Every structure is written in C-alpha cells, then in structure tokens.
Amino acid sequence: MHDRRILEHEPGDLAAHIEMIAEEFRRGFEAVDRIKRPAVTVFGSARIAPGHADYEQARECGRLLAEAGFAVITGGGPGVMEAANRGAKEGGGFSVGFNIELPQEQAPNGYLDLALTFRHFYARKVMLVKAAEGFILFPGGFGTLDELFESLTLIQTDKVREFPVALIGTDYWHGLLDWIAERPLATGKISPEDVSLLRVTDDVAEAVGLIRESWQLAGTEPPVHEPEKADAE
Ligand code: AMP
C-alpha cells in the first residue's frame, strides 16, 4: 500500500519513493504508446457480475467501440471494466486494463491485450485519461464518480482536449444531473459549456456514435477496424 504509506507521512526513503513513482509514470507512458489507435476509456462499477443488465450493456459497448475502430481502456478490474474489455475482445478490438494494486489481492480481468498494474492511483489516473478520445461511464460508486469529475475538471481547465463524456443510464444519473443544473450551474460555479460535453443516454450505440462524431469533427480520419494484438505485459 504505497499510496497510503506516502499519504500518512510514514518515515521512509523519500528519494526512493519519488523514483518509484517516476518509474511508474514511465512504464505507464510507454504502455499508452503501445495503443496504436484512438481509444475510449470506460468507467463503471467494480461490483456487478456477468448477467447484470449494466454488465451486458458494457460488454455491448466494448464490442461496438472495437467495431468502430477504438481501443477500449478500463481500470482492468471486475464488473463494468471486465465487461467492456470482454466486449472489446469479442469485437476483435484492442483491450487495455490499467489496474491498481488493492489491499485485497486482485488479478486483472482475463480480457486484456495490454495490462499494467499500478501501485499509485494518481499515475494510473493519468494513463486512463491520457490515452482517451472520449469517456463512457456506466453506473458506479465513488470510484466512478471520482473518474467522472476528474474527466470533467480536466476538460474544463483545458488540460485535455474537449471530448464527449457519455453517461449510460438515464435513471441512474438524472438526480445528479438535475442537482448539477440546479446548484453549481444555477449559482454560477460552473459554466454552461462545462456541462455541454456531458450526455446521458440509455443507448450505448448513441454514446459510441457521439465519440466517433467528435473524433471526426476534430479533423481526424475515422479509426479503421483492424483486429490485431499486442503482447500483454
Ligand atoms: P466504483 O464505482 O467505486 O465501483 O469504482 C469503479 C471505478 O474505480 C472503475 O472505473 C475503476 O477505474 C476504479 N476501481 C474501483 N475498484 C476497482 C478494482 N477493484 N479494480 C480496478 N479498478 C477499480
């Protein structure tokens, strides 16, 4: 639990910690370089099992992204992550998992062409965003909410190019979206353009279409669907 040791200021070798973090960033950037096509990062609950409606929808989403020529990146864990990676493999695409070391041992899900496990959550977060041309979020808990607001903050502050953030599940998300409109937006704490890239839908094909359109609008050729594999780490 390196993050915890660092955050709790336990005495240790500062230089060694910093070197370890830098090394993790280096390995992460190298992994991102190995994704030789545009990619979409899919976030969502780690706590759902195959057969759950969200799992099957995330799997479908992974497949559609693969067929549209996008690599699929996730946190490499179970639930929505596993489903999206699984769909990507089923669609003949390229499937990436940026996993995190957790107190309870966890193996990356079994549907990855490229897998990298991080010790530090912040290094991993950078890679989940850096490689992506868009974000799709399924219903989730704190982890997913953190990833949603991190994506929006990076776009708002121009740290990453503007690209769509699609929320799947109108019923799940509408309370949060109403609150955002009624409070932060209505009281001027965010601007209308800050939320304009946020779309909520029940249709994964619509979410994939949105990202594809934005990719084309950015003046880039649409991705080509070429099933191919890179070595897993
Ligand atoms: P939650 O919504 O709290 O279930 O968290 C899900 C999000 O946080 C995912 O999109 C992951 O990026 C990250 N996450 C949470 N739990 C895990 C896990 N066990 N393995 C990998 N990533 C996880």
GROMACS .gro file of N, CA and C and ligand atoms in nm, residues 42-47 75-78 81 99-100 102 106 124 128 140-144 147, ligand 1:
model
   92
   42VAL      N    1  -1.359   0.342  -2.055
   42VAL     CA    2  -1.490   0.307  -2.000
   42VAL      C    3  -1.476   0.291  -1.849
   43PHE      N    4  -1.559   0.363  -1.774
   43PHE     CA    5  -1.559   0.355  -1.629
   43PHE      C    6  -1.692   0.297  -1.582
   44GLY      N    7  -1.694   0.249  -1.460
   44GLY     CA    8  -1.820   0.200  -1.403
   44GLY      C    9  -1.794   0.103  -1.290
   45SER      N   10  -1.900   0.063  -1.226
   45SER     CA   11  -1.891  -0.016  -1.102
   45SER      C   12  -1.805  -0.141  -1.114
   46ALA      N   13  -1.724  -0.162  -1.009
   46ALA     CA   14  -1.645  -0.285  -1.000
   46ALA      C   15  -1.730  -0.398  -0.942
   47ARG      N   16  -1.852  -0.366  -0.898
   47ARG     CA   17  -1.927  -0.459  -0.812
   47ARG      C   18  -2.041  -0.532  -0.880
   75GLY      N   19  -1.013   0.027  -1.605
   75GLY     CA   20  -0.931   0.007  -1.486
   75GLY      C   21  -0.887  -0.138  -1.469
   76GLY      N   22  -0.921  -0.224  -1.564
   76GLY     CA   23  -0.868  -0.360  -1.567
   76GLY      C   24  -0.926  -0.454  -1.462
   77GLY      N   25  -1.022  -0.407  -1.385
   77GLY     CA   26  -1.076  -0.488  -1.277
   77GLY      C   27  -1.202  -0.563  -1.318
   78PRO      N   28  -1.283  -0.601  -1.219
   78PRO     CA   29  -1.407  -0.675  -1.246
   78PRO      C   30  -1.524  -0.581  -1.283
   81MET      N   31  -1.570  -0.293  -1.585
   81MET     CA   32  -1.438  -0.294  -1.651
   81MET      C   33  -1.420  -0.424  -1.729
   99ASN      N   34  -0.471  -0.145  -1.421
   99ASN     CA   35  -0.518  -0.195  -1.293
   99ASN      C   36  -0.449  -0.123  -1.177
  100ILE      N   37  -0.503  -0.145  -1.058
  100ILE     CA   38  -0.444  -0.083  -0.939
  100ILE      C   39  -0.424  -0.191  -0.833
  102LEU      N   40  -0.458  -0.336  -0.491
  102LEU     CA   41  -0.554  -0.309  -0.384
  102LEU      C   42  -0.521  -0.397  -0.265
  106GLN      N   43  -0.597  -0.866  -0.623
  106GLN     CA   44  -0.689  -0.872  -0.736
  106GLN      C   45  -0.612  -0.892  -0.865
  124ARG      N   46  -0.189   0.595  -1.239
  124ARG     CA   47  -0.288   0.521  -1.317
  124ARG      C   48  -0.395   0.616  -1.374
  128LEU      N   49  -0.531   0.659  -1.766
  128LEU     CA   50  -0.671   0.634  -1.806
  128LEU      C   51  -0.725   0.752  -1.887
  140GLY      N   52  -2.198   0.364  -1.123
  140GLY     CA   53  -2.091   0.319  -1.033
  140GLY      C   54  -2.094   0.395  -0.904
  141GLY      N   55  -1.996   0.369  -0.820
  141GLY     CA   56  -1.988   0.430  -0.688
  141GLY      C   57  -1.883   0.541  -0.683
  142PHE      N   58  -1.813   0.551  -0.571
  142PHE     CA   59  -1.717   0.660  -0.553
  142PHE      C   60  -1.610   0.660  -0.661
  143GLY      N   61  -1.561   0.540  -0.696
  143GLY     CA   62  -1.454   0.533  -0.797
  143GLY      C   63  -1.499   0.593  -0.928
  144THR      N   64  -1.619   0.557  -0.969
  144THR     CA   65  -1.673   0.606  -1.096
  144THR      C   66  -1.701   0.756  -1.089
  147GLU      N   67  -1.388   0.946  -1.119
  147GLU     CA   68  -1.341   0.946  -1.258
  147GLU      C   69  -1.424   1.041  -1.344
  234AMP     P1   70  -1.671   0.205  -0.809
  234AMP     O1   71  -1.760   0.289  -0.895
  234AMP     O2   72  -1.649   0.261  -0.674
  234AMP     O3   73  -1.706   0.059  -0.813
  234AMP     O4   74  -1.527   0.216  -0.878
  234AMP     C1   75  -1.512   0.180  -1.011
  234AMP     C2   76  -1.407   0.265  -1.078
  234AMP     O5   77  -1.296   0.286  -0.990
  234AMP     C3   78  -1.356   0.191  -1.201
  234AMP     O6   79  -1.390   0.261  -1.321
  234AMP     C4   80  -1.207   0.175  -1.177
  234AMP     O7   81  -1.128   0.260  -1.258
  234AMP     C5   82  -1.184   0.208  -1.030
  234AMP     N1   83  -1.187   0.082  -0.949
  234AMP     C6   84  -1.263   0.059  -0.841
  234AMP     N2   85  -1.245  -0.066  -0.795
  234AMP     C7   86  -1.155  -0.122  -0.876
  234AMP     C8   87  -1.095  -0.250  -0.881
  234AMP     N3   88  -1.127  -0.347  -0.795
  234AMP     N4   89  -1.005  -0.274  -0.980
  234AMP     C9   90  -0.972  -0.179  -1.068
  234AMP     N5   91  -1.025  -0.057  -1.067
  234AMP    C10   92  -1.116  -0.028  -0.973
   0.00000   0.00000   0.00000
